[in-house]
Amino acid sequence: MQNSPVFNYINSLSPIKPVRSLPIAQTFGSLSYSSPPSVFTSPHVSSHKGSRFKSDHNHVPASVGEDEALRETEPPQILQNECTTDLLKMCDGNVKQKSETPDWDAMISDSSDILILDSVNDSEASRCFLERPSDSKTRSLGVAKSTLEPLMNIDDALHRGVRRRCLGFEQTPVASSSRCAVPSIGLHFNTIAMSSNDNNVGNEYSLSGNIKVGLQSSITSVLNSQDNVGVSETGEDAGQGVEEGPKSLALVELNQSSPKKKRQFGQAGEGESSCKRCNCKRSKCLKLYCECFAAGVYCIGPCSCVDCFNKPIHEDTVMATRKQIESRNPLAFAPKVIGNSDSIMEVGDDAKSKTPASARHKRGCNCKKSNCLKKYCECYQSGVGCSINCRCEGCKNAFGRKDGSSFTSMDKENETSSRGRTEKQPSTPMPLRQPLAQLPISSNNMLLTHQHLHGASGSSLHMSQSFRRQDMSLMSHSKIEIITEERRADNIENLIESPMTNMINALSPNSKRLSLPHVVGSSELSPWRRNGGRKLLLSIPTFPSLTPHH
DNA sequence: GAGTTTGAAACT
DNA sequence: CAGTTTCAAACTC
């Protein structure tokens, strides 16, 4: 099967390509978003790079290297008759493009990483899964089908389509996750915030919150893509060539590329601050100073930056810069906040009720004067408490103090209104949370990560993975249930993520990691997050397919 | 809107 | 690794 022409085509169609080709794509993710991934590199990821894509890395005779890679990963199922037709149509053009792309491999790997990272945001994964229009386009019908399927058979669906989609688009947002959206929390948040139309990250990730939504949208998009040109039309505005094909791609691109979208994105961002527009004057938006760049998204209309290079037009430059930065600090583009996705989401809403229990800033802050009570503080900005990783002075972080003192004014303040005193504080006292997050996440985490990355990067499992696995294992057993009981999950997660656990996992390579080779794939879904149930659902299935080898 | 403050990022 | 500089966001007025 794998050898079949169809298969090749399909592979060649990978979402990334389209994105890439499209100038418009806003998120780096699509482009490269390697960073986050790398950071969290799940074993999975590494494995990808290491084993799978590595070979291809530099040039990818796209079809060849990639195809193979894909084949490995992708289940034959993916090939769907439906898809084929469209694919074939598209193939000609796409394939060629693909081959052209220089960093294709990198991108792929990156994207994969992203996915992994995504773990950070399960939602993302889910989004990818659900939304990724481009992909859909590629496989149009097939995709549609897959999209729909998830509803019924998530696992299946995931295996099939998800992977690619994610690869192509996600970034991350991560990556950046973080920033764009809400400063705080990350992708999820972004998603939410931008859900509607933001471009940058927004569209792509927008699925976020509800699976339902996501599915619908995805479905819708698919449908539209097929049926309605109208929708996509916009996408096309770009006037790209891809266009023709199915519109689904267009959709994706649309969002990203079309100026319109951008604007929308901007709008959303503005109001909410969800996605930010930067105001860089001297960094050319090619440094982490730039929020957009840091978040893995291209600068768009709303940005007030000067001499901005963070645009699709300068994709190469952006990528190169990213690589450079990553080489310096593999975690540079990783989500700044690790831990509970939920928390993120919730922050916006009633965050309080659902506190990000374990969420913590990756590196911790270093505040001297703000007492961690202002947005200068990344922890505070992210809506998470300070942890032992922080070197802040006079910490009074409302979300949780470094010293572990429980909680926070913020909670109090906010809570007062919303929750009422109940759960949060008592239920999830900061002290507990902190430790959880701390160990694995930050400094330690980093160290581990690096080791893995650099050292055994290839296949070694990372902490993140460990987490995922854990989560996965739990989840895998009862996805639905989990979904249903998000919060419960929270508790569970706490347990799971408990420092002890994490440490163990992280430290003892042997233990679990080993067992889950494939899990890895699945695990990718949601590494650390305990997300809300739904996300988990989606996500879980979503990434499994990624697993390259096994 | 201009100026100041702040702390992360980058540089040495 | 520590100290310094640069940068842009956050904040203040």
Coordinates of C-alpha atoms (C1' of nucleotides) in Angstrom, one line a residue:
Chain A
M1 CA 0.0 0.0 0.0
Q2 CA 2.5 2.5 1.0
N3 CA 4.2 2.3 -2.2
S4 CA 1.1 2.9 -4.1
P5 CA 1.0 6.1 -6.0
V6 CA -1.9 7.3 -4.2
F7 CA -0.2 6.9 -1.0
N8 CA 2.7 8.9 -2.2
Y9 CA 0.5 11.6 -3.3
I10 CA -1.3 11.8 -0.1
N11 CA 1.9 12.1 1.7
S12 CA 3.1 14.6 -0.6
L13 CA 0.1 16.6 0.1
S14 CA 0.9 17.0 3.6
P15 CA -0.6 20.1 5.0
I16 CA 2.6 21.8 5.5
K17 CA 3.3 22.1 2.1
P18 CA 0.4 24.1 1.3
V19 CA 0.9 26.3 4.1
R20 CA 4.3 26.9 3.2
S21 CA 3.7 27.6 -0.3
L22 CA 1.2 30.0 0.8
P23 CA 2.8 33.2 1.7
I24 CA 0.2 33.9 4.0
A25 CA 0.3 31.6 6.7
Q26 CA 0.5 33.4 9.7
T27 CA 1.8 31.1 12.2
F28 CA 5.2 30.0 12.1
G29 CA 3.9 26.9 13.2
S30 CA 3.0 26.2 9.9
L31 CA 6.3 27.2 8.9
S32 CA 8.5 25.9 11.3
Y33 CA 7.6 26.1 14.7
S34 CA 10.1 23.9 15.8
S35 CA 11.0 25.4 18.9
P36 CA 8.4 24.5 21.2
P37 CA 8.6 21.2 20.1
S38 CA 12.1 20.9 20.7
V39 CA 11.8 22.1 24.0
F40 CA 9.4 19.7 25.1
T41 CA 10.4 17.5 22.7
S42 CA 8.8 14.5 23.4
P43 CA 10.7 11.5 22.8
H44 CA 8.4 11.3 20.1
V45 CA 9.5 14.3 18.5
S46 CA 13.0 13.7 18.9
S47 CA 12.4 10.5 17.4
H48 CA 10.9 12.1 14.5
K49 CA 13.7 14.3 13.9
G50 CA 16.2 11.8 14.8
S51 CA 15.0 9.0 13.0
R52 CA 12.4 9.8 10.7
F53 CA 13.0 13.1 9.3
K54 CA 16.5 13.4 9.9
S55 CA 17.4 11.8 6.9
D56 CA 15.3 14.1 4.9
H57 CA 16.2 17.0 6.7
N58 CA 17.8 19.1 4.3
H59 CA 16.2 18.7 1.2
V60 CA 13.5 16.9 0.9
P61 CA 12.8 15.4 -2.1
A62 CA 9.7 15.9 -0.7
S63 CA 8.0 13.2 -2.0
V64 CA 10.4 10.7 -1.3
G65 CA 11.7 11.3 2.1
E66 CA 8.6 12.6 3.3
D67 CA 6.5 10.0 1.9
E68 CA 8.4 7.4 3.5
A69 CA 8.2 9.1 6.8
L70 CA 4.6 9.6 6.4
R71 CA 4.0 6.1 5.4
E72 CA 5.6 5.0 8.5
T73 CA 3.4 7.0 10.5
E74 CA 0.4 7.1 8.7
P75 CA -1.8 4.3 8.8
P76 CA -2.9 3.1 5.5
Q77 CA -6.3 3.9 6.4
I78 CA -5.5 7.4 5.8
L79 CA -5.7 6.7 2.3
Q80 CA -9.1 7.0 1.6
N81 CA -10.6 6.6 -1.7
E82 CA -12.3 9.8 -1.4
C83 CA -9.3 11.6 -0.8
T84 CA -7.4 10.2 -3.5
T85 CA -9.4 11.7 -6.1
D86 CA -8.9 15.1 -4.9
L87 CA -5.5 14.4 -4.0
L88 CA -4.6 13.3 -7.3
K89 CA -6.0 16.4 -8.7
M90 CA -4.0 18.4 -6.4
C91 CA -1.0 16.4 -6.5
D92 CA 0.6 17.7 -9.4
G93 CA 0.9 21.1 -8.2
N94 CA 1.5 20.4 -4.7
V95 CA 4.0 17.8 -5.1
K96 CA 6.2 20.1 -7.0
Q97 CA 5.9 22.8 -4.5
K98 CA 6.8 20.5 -1.9
S99 CA 9.9 19.5 -3.3
E100 CA 10.9 23.0 -3.7
T101 CA 10.6 23.8 -0.1
P102 CA 13.9 23.7 1.4
D103 CA 13.2 23.2 5.0
W104 CA 10.4 21.0 4.4
D105 CA 11.9 18.5 6.7
A106 CA 12.6 20.8 9.3
M107 CA 9.2 22.1 9.1
I108 CA 7.8 18.7 9.4
S109 CA 9.8 17.9 12.2
D110 CA 9.0 21.0 13.8
S111 CA 5.5 20.7 13.3
S112 CA 5.6 17.4 14.8
D113 CA 7.4 18.8 17.6
I114 CA 4.8 21.3 17.9
L115 CA 2.3 18.7 18.2
I116 CA 4.1 17.2 20.8
L117 CA 4.4 20.3 22.5
D118 CA 1.0 20.8 21.9
S119 CA 0.7 18.6 24.5
V120 CA 0.9 21.8 26.0
N121 CA -2.3 22.4 24.5
D122 CA -4.3 19.6 23.9
S123 CA -6.7 21.7 22.5
E124 CA -4.4 22.5 19.8
A125 CA -4.1 19.1 18.9
S126 CA -7.7 18.8 18.8
R127 CA -7.8 21.9 16.8
C128 CA -5.4 20.6 14.4
F129 CA -7.3 17.7 14.1
L130 CA -10.5 19.3 13.7
E131 CA -9.7 22.4 12.0
R132 CA -7.0 22.1 9.8
P133 CA -8.5 23.1 6.7
S134 CA -5.6 23.0 4.6
D135 CA -5.3 19.5 5.1
S136 CA -8.7 19.0 4.6
K137 CA -8.1 20.5 1.4
T138 CA -5.5 18.3 0.5
R139 CA -7.5 15.4 1.2
S140 CA -10.6 17.2 0.9
L141 CA -13.1 14.5 0.9
G142 CA -11.1 12.2 2.7
V143 CA -10.4 14.6 5.3
A144 CA -13.9 15.5 5.6
K145 CA -14.6 12.1 6.3
S146 CA -11.9 11.8 8.8
T147 CA -13.0 14.9 10.4
L148 CA -16.4 13.6 10.9
E149 CA -15.2 10.3 11.9
P150 CA -13.6 11.5 14.9
L151 CA -16.8 12.2 16.3
M152 CA -17.6 8.6 16.1
N153 CA -14.3 7.1 16.1
I154 CA -11.8 9.4 17.4
D155 CA -9.0 7.1 17.5
D156 CA -9.3 6.2 14.1
A157 CA -9.7 9.6 12.9
L158 CA -6.9 10.8 14.7
H159 CA -4.6 8.4 13.4
R160 CA -5.5 9.2 10.0
G161 CA -5.6 12.7 9.6
V162 CA -4.6 14.4 12.6
R163 CA -1.1 14.0 12.4
R164 CA -0.5 15.6 9.3
R165 CA -2.7 18.4 10.0
C166 CA -0.9 19.2 13.0
L167 CA 2.3 19.0 11.4
G168 CA 1.4 21.5 9.0
F169 CA 0.0 24.0 11.0
E170 CA 0.5 24.0 14.5
Q171 CA 2.9 25.7 16.0
T172 CA 2.4 26.8 18.2
P173 CA 1.8 28.1 19.1
V174 CA 2.9 27.5 20.7
A175 CA 4.3 28.1 21.1
S176 CA 3.9 30.2 21.9
S177 CA 1.4 29.7 22.8
S178 CA 1.7 31.7 25.0
R179 CA 1.9 34.9 24.1
C180 CA -0.4 35.5 21.6
A181 CA -3.2 34.8 23.3
V182 CA -3.3 35.6 26.5
P183 CA -0.3 36.3 27.9
S184 CA -0.8 33.8 30.2
I185 CA -1.8 30.8 29.5
G186 CA -1.0 29.8 26.3
L187 CA -2.5 28.4 23.4
H188 CA -5.6 27.3 24.9
F189 CA -6.2 30.6 26.0
N190 CA -5.5 32.0 22.8
T191 CA -7.7 29.8 21.3
I192 CA -10.4 30.9 23.3
A193 CA -9.7 34.4 23.0
M194 CA -9.2 34.4 19.4
S195 CA -11.4 31.7 18.7
S196 CA -13.2 33.4 16.3
N197 CA -11.1 34.7 13.7
D198 CA -7.8 35.7 14.8
N199 CA -5.5 35.0 12.4
N200 CA -2.4 34.6 13.8
V201 CA -2.9 32.0 15.9
G202 CA -6.3 32.4 16.1
N203 CA -7.7 30.7 13.2
E204 CA -5.6 27.9 13.3
Y205 CA -5.9 27.2 16.8
S206 CA -9.1 28.6 17.4
L207 CA -10.8 25.4 17.9
S208 CA -9.8 25.4 21.2
G209 CA -12.3 25.2 23.6
N210 CA -14.9 22.9 22.6
I211 CA -14.5 20.1 20.6
K212 CA -17.9 20.4 19.5
V213 CA -17.1 23.7 18.2
G214 CA -14.1 22.5 16.7
L215 CA -15.7 19.7 15.0
Q216 CA -18.4 21.7 13.7
S217 CA -16.1 24.3 12.4
S218 CA -13.9 21.7 11.0
I219 CA -16.7 20.0 9.4
T220 CA -18.2 23.1 8.3
S221 CA -15.0 24.2 6.8
V222 CA -14.7 21.0 5.0
L223 CA -18.1 21.2 3.8
N224 CA -17.7 24.7 2.8
S225 CA -14.5 23.9 1.2
Q226 CA -16.2 21.5 -0.9
D227 CA -19.4 23.1 -1.5
N228 CA -19.0 26.6 -0.8
V229 CA -16.5 28.4 -2.4
G230 CA -17.7 31.4 -0.8
V231 CA -16.2 30.8 2.4
S232 CA -12.9 29.9 1.2
E233 CA -13.0 32.5 -1.3
T234 CA -11.5 34.7 1.0
G235 CA -8.8 32.4 1.5
E236 CA -8.1 32.6 -1.9
D237 CA -7.7 36.1 -1.8
A238 CA -4.3 35.4 -1.6
G239 CA -4.6 34.4 -4.9
Q240 CA -2.5 31.6 -4.5
G241 CA -2.4 28.9 -6.6
V242 CA -3.2 26.3 -4.4
E243 CA -6.5 27.4 -4.6
E244 CA -7.8 25.4 -6.9
G245 CA -8.0 22.5 -5.3
P246 CA -10.3 22.1 -2.9
K247 CA -11.1 24.9 -1.0
S248 CA -10.3 23.5 2.2
L249 CA -6.8 24.5 1.9
A250 CA -7.9 27.8 1.1
L251 CA -9.7 27.9 4.2
V252 CA -6.7 27.4 6.2
E253 CA -4.8 29.8 4.3
L254 CA -7.5 32.1 4.3
N255 CA -7.4 32.5 7.8
Q256 CA -3.9 33.0 7.9
S257 CA -3.2 34.8 4.9
S258 CA -6.0 36.8 3.9
P259 CA -5.5 40.3 5.0
K260 CA -9.0 40.3 6.1
K261 CA -8.5 37.6 8.4
K262 CA -5.5 39.2 9.8
R263 CA -7.5 42.1 10.5
Q264 CA -10.0 40.1 12.2
F265 CA -7.4 38.5 14.1
G266 CA -6.1 41.8 15.0
Q267 CA -9.4 42.9 16.1
A268 CA -9.9 40.1 18.3
G269 CA -6.6 40.5 19.6
E270 CA -7.1 44.0 20.3
G271 CA -10.0 43.9 22.3
E272 CA -9.0 41.0 24.2
S273 CA -5.5 41.4 24.0
S274 CA -5.6 37.9 22.9
C275 CA -3.3 38.1 20.2
K276 CA -1.1 40.8 20.4
R277 CA 0.2 43.0 18.0
C278 CA 3.6 44.0 18.6
N279 CA 5.1 47.3 18.5
C280 CA 8.7 46.5 17.9
K281 CA 11.0 49.2 16.7
R282 CA 14.4 47.7 16.6
S283 CA 14.2 44.1 16.8
K284 CA 12.6 43.7 13.4
C285 CA 10.4 41.3 15.1
L286 CA 13.0 38.6 14.9
K287 CA 13.8 38.4 18.5
L288 CA 12.0 37.1 21.4
Y289 CA 11.3 40.6 22.4
C290 CA 8.7 40.5 19.8
E291 CA 5.6 38.9 21.1
C292 CA 4.5 37.8 17.8
F293 CA 7.7 36.2 17.0
A294 CA 8.0 34.6 20.4
A295 CA 4.5 33.3 20.0
G296 CA 5.4 31.8 16.7
V297 CA 3.1 33.9 14.6
Y298 CA 3.7 36.3 11.9
C299 CA 3.1 39.9 12.5
I300 CA 0.0 41.1 10.9
G301 CA -1.8 44.2 10.1
P302 CA -2.5 45.3 13.6
C303 CA 1.0 45.3 14.5
S304 CA 2.8 48.6 14.7
C305 CA 6.2 47.2 14.3
V306 CA 8.9 48.8 12.3
D307 CA 11.0 47.1 9.7
C308 CA 9.3 43.9 10.5
F309 CA 10.8 40.8 9.1
N310 CA 8.4 38.6 10.8
K311 CA 6.2 38.1 7.8
P312 CA 5.6 35.3 5.5
I313 CA 7.6 37.0 2.9
H314 CA 10.6 36.7 5.0
E315 CA 9.9 33.2 5.9
D316 CA 13.4 32.1 5.4
T317 CA 14.7 34.7 7.6
V318 CA 12.2 34.0 10.3
M319 CA 13.0 30.4 10.2
A320 CA 16.7 30.9 10.3
T321 CA 16.4 33.2 13.1
R322 CA 14.3 30.8 15.0
K323 CA 16.7 28.1 14.5
Q324 CA 19.4 30.3 15.7
I325 CA 17.6 31.2 18.8
E326 CA 16.7 27.7 19.4
S327 CA 20.2 26.6 19.1
R328 CA 20.9 29.0 21.8
N329 CA 18.0 28.0 23.9
P330 CA 16.0 25.0 22.8
L331 CA 13.2 26.1 25.0
A332 CA 13.1 29.6 23.7
F333 CA 9.9 29.1 21.9
A334 CA 8.4 26.6 24.2
P335 CA 5.3 27.6 25.9
K336 CA 6.3 29.7 28.9
V337 CA 3.7 28.2 31.0
I338 CA 3.6 24.6 31.6
G339 CA 1.1 22.7 33.3
N340 CA -2.5 22.7 33.2
S341 CA -4.2 23.7 30.2
D342 CA -7.3 24.0 31.9
S343 CA -6.0 26.6 34.0
I344 CA -5.4 28.6 31.1
M345 CA -8.7 28.4 29.7
E346 CA -10.3 29.0 32.8
V347 CA -8.4 32.0 33.5
G348 CA -10.5 33.8 31.2
D349 CA -13.7 32.7 32.4
D350 CA -14.1 31.6 35.8
A351 CA -10.7 30.7 35.9
K352 CA -10.9 30.9 39.4
S353 CA -13.1 28.0 39.7
K354 CA -10.7 26.0 37.8
T355 CA -7.4 27.1 38.8
P356 CA -4.5 26.1 36.9
A357 CA -3.4 24.0 39.5
S358 CA -0.2 22.7 38.3
A359 CA 0.5 25.3 35.7
R360 CA 3.7 27.1 36.2
H361 CA 6.0 29.3 34.4
K362 CA 8.6 27.3 32.7
R363 CA 11.6 29.2 33.8
G364 CA 10.1 31.2 36.6
C365 CA 10.3 35.0 36.9
N366 CA 13.0 37.2 38.2
C367 CA 11.0 40.1 39.4
K368 CA 12.6 42.5 41.7
K369 CA 10.2 45.4 42.0
S370 CA 6.9 44.3 40.8
N371 CA 6.4 41.8 43.5
C372 CA 5.0 39.6 40.9
L373 CA 1.8 41.6 41.0
K374 CA 2.0 43.2 37.7
K375 CA 2.2 42.0 34.2
Y376 CA 5.8 42.6 34.2
C377 CA 6.0 39.3 35.9
E378 CA 5.6 36.6 33.4
C379 CA 4.2 34.3 36.0
Y380 CA 1.5 36.7 36.9
Q381 CA 1.0 37.6 33.3
S382 CA 0.4 34.1 32.5
G383 CA -2.0 33.7 35.3
V384 CA 0.1 31.2 37.2
G385 CA 1.7 31.2 40.5
C386 CA 5.4 31.6 41.1
S387 CA 7.3 28.5 41.8
I388 CA 10.6 27.5 43.3
N389 CA 12.0 28.2 39.9
C390 CA 11.4 31.8 40.3
R391 CA 14.0 34.1 41.6
C392 CA 11.7 36.9 42.4
E393 CA 11.9 39.1 45.3
G394 CA 9.1 39.9 47.5
C395 CA 6.8 37.7 45.7
K396 CA 3.2 38.4 46.2
N397 CA 1.9 36.7 43.1
A398 CA -1.8 36.5 43.4
F399 CA -1.8 33.2 41.6
G400 CA 0.5 31.6 44.1
R401 CA 3.6 32.7 45.7
K402 CA 6.9 31.3 45.4
D403 CA 7.1 30.4 48.9
G404 CA 4.0 28.4 48.4
S405 CA 1.9 30.5 50.4
S406 CA -1.3 29.7 49.1
F407 CA -3.1 31.9 47.4
T408 CA -3.7 34.8 46.3
S409 CA -5.3 37.8 46.3
M410 CA -6.3 37.3 42.9
D411 CA -8.1 34.3 43.6
K412 CA -9.7 36.0 46.3
E413 CA -10.6 39.0 44.3
N414 CA -11.8 37.2 41.4
E415 CA -13.2 34.4 43.1
T416 CA -15.2 36.4 45.3
S417 CA -17.3 37.3 42.5
S418 CA -17.3 34.1 40.7
R419 CA -16.9 31.2 42.6
G420 CA -17.6 31.9 45.9
R421 CA -15.2 30.7 48.0
T422 CA -15.5 27.2 47.4
E423 CA -13.3 25.1 45.7
K424 CA -10.4 26.8 44.7
Q425 CA -8.6 27.8 47.5
P426 CA -9.3 25.0 49.7
S427 CA -9.4 22.4 47.1
T428 CA -6.3 23.4 45.3
P429 CA -4.1 25.2 47.6
M430 CA -1.2 26.6 45.9
P431 CA 1.2 24.7 47.9
L432 CA 0.1 21.5 46.4
R433 CA 0.1 22.8 43.0
Q434 CA 3.3 24.4 43.0
P435 CA 5.3 21.5 43.8
L436 CA 3.6 19.7 41.2
A437 CA 4.4 22.0 38.5
Q438 CA 7.7 22.9 39.8
L439 CA 9.6 19.8 39.7
P440 CA 9.0 18.7 36.4
I441 CA 8.4 21.8 34.7
S442 CA 10.9 24.3 35.2
S443 CA 14.4 24.2 35.9
N444 CA 14.5 20.6 36.4
N445 CA 12.5 20.1 33.5
M446 CA 14.7 22.1 31.4
L447 CA 17.6 20.2 32.4
L448 CA 16.0 17.1 31.6
T449 CA 14.8 18.3 28.4
H450 CA 18.1 19.4 27.3
Q451 CA 19.6 16.2 28.2
H452 CA 17.2 14.4 26.2
L453 CA 17.4 16.7 23.4
H454 CA 21.0 16.9 23.1
G455 CA 22.0 13.7 24.6
A456 CA 19.7 11.0 23.7
S457 CA 17.4 13.1 21.8
G458 CA 16.8 10.7 19.3
S459 CA 14.5 8.4 20.9
S460 CA 14.7 9.1 24.5
L461 CA 11.6 10.0 26.1
H462 CA 11.3 13.2 27.8
M463 CA 9.5 14.2 30.7
S464 CA 6.9 15.7 28.8
Q465 CA 6.3 12.4 27.4
S466 CA 6.3 10.8 30.6
F467 CA 3.5 13.1 31.5
R468 CA 1.7 12.4 28.5
R469 CA 2.0 8.8 28.8
Q470 CA 0.7 9.0 32.1
D471 CA -2.1 11.1 31.0
M472 CA -2.5 9.0 28.1
S473 CA -2.7 5.9 29.9
L474 CA -5.4 7.3 32.0
M475 CA -7.1 8.8 29.2
S476 CA -6.8 6.1 26.9
H477 CA -8.7 3.9 29.1
S478 CA -11.5 6.2 29.6
K479 CA -11.5 9.0 27.3
I480 CA -15.0 9.9 27.5
E481 CA -15.1 9.7 31.2
I482 CA -12.3 12.0 31.4
I483 CA -13.9 14.4 29.3
T484 CA -16.9 14.4 31.3
E485 CA -15.1 15.0 34.4
E486 CA -12.7 17.6 33.7
R487 CA -12.1 18.7 37.1
R488 CA -12.0 15.4 38.4
A489 CA -9.4 14.9 36.0
D490 CA -7.8 17.8 37.6
N491 CA -7.4 15.9 40.7
I492 CA -6.2 13.0 38.9
E493 CA -3.8 15.0 37.1
N494 CA -2.5 16.3 40.2
L495 CA -1.9 12.9 41.3
I496 CA -0.4 12.0 38.1
E497 CA 1.6 15.0 37.8
S498 CA 2.5 15.1 41.3
P499 CA 6.1 15.9 41.7
M500 CA 6.8 12.5 42.7
T501 CA 5.4 11.0 39.7
N502 CA 7.0 13.4 37.5
M503 CA 10.3 13.1 39.0
I504 CA 10.1 9.5 38.8
N505 CA 9.2 9.5 35.3
A506 CA 11.6 12.0 34.4
L507 CA 14.4 10.6 36.3
S508 CA 13.8 7.1 35.7
P509 CA 14.0 6.6 32.1
N510 CA 13.3 3.1 32.5
S511 CA 10.1 3.0 34.1
K512 CA 7.3 4.1 32.0
R513 CA 8.7 5.5 29.1
L514 CA 9.9 2.4 27.8
S515 CA 6.7 0.9 27.7
L516 CA 5.1 3.4 25.6
P517 CA 6.6 3.6 22.3
H518 CA 3.5 4.1 20.6
V519 CA 2.0 5.7 23.4
V520 CA 4.3 8.3 22.6
G521 CA 2.3 9.0 19.7
S522 CA -0.7 9.1 21.6
S523 CA 0.8 10.7 24.4
E524 CA 1.7 13.6 22.4
L525 CA -1.7 14.8 22.8
S526 CA -1.5 16.2 26.0
P527 CA 1.6 16.1 27.8
W528 CA 1.2 17.9 30.8
R529 CA -2.0 19.3 30.5
R530 CA -4.8 18.0 32.1
N531 CA -7.0 19.7 30.1
G532 CA -10.4 19.8 30.2
G533 CA -12.0 16.7 29.2
R534 CA -12.9 17.5 25.8
K535 CA -9.7 18.5 24.7
L536 CA -8.3 15.5 26.0
L537 CA -10.7 13.5 24.0
L538 CA -9.7 15.0 20.8
S539 CA -6.2 15.3 21.6
I540 CA -5.7 11.9 22.7
P541 CA -6.5 10.3 19.6
T542 CA -5.2 13.0 17.7
F543 CA -1.6 12.5 17.9
P544 CA -1.0 9.0 18.4
S545 CA -0.6 8.6 14.8
L546 CA 2.4 10.7 14.8
T547 CA 4.5 8.2 16.3
P548 CA 6.8 7.5 13.7
H549 CA 8.1 4.3 14.3
H550 CA 6.8 1.8 16.1
Chain B
dG1 C1' 0.1 60.0 23.8
dA2 C1' 4.5 60.7 26.0
dG3 C1' 7.4 59.3 29.4
dT4 C1' 8.8 55.9 32.9
dT5 C1' 9.4 51.5 34.9
dT6 C1' 10.2 46.8 34.6
dG7 C1' 12.1 42.5 33.6
dA8 C1' 13.1 39.3 29.8
dA9 C1' 16.2 38.7 26.1
dA10 C1' 20.5 39.4 24.2
dC11 C1' 25.0 40.4 24.5
dT12 C1' 29.8 40.6 26.5
Chain C
dC1 C1' 28.0 32.1 34.6
dA2 C1' 27.6 36.8 35.9
dG3 C1' 27.2 41.4 34.6
dT4 C1' 25.6 44.7 31.4
dT5 C1' 22.9 46.4 27.6
dT6 C1' 19.0 46.3 24.7
dC7 C1' 14.4 45.9 24.0
dA8 C1' 9.5 46.2 24.2
dA9 C1' 5.6 45.6 27.1
dA10 C1' 3.4 47.4 31.1
dC11 C1' 2.4 51.0 33.5
dT12 C1' 1.8 56.0 35.0
dC13 C1' 0.6 60.5 34.3

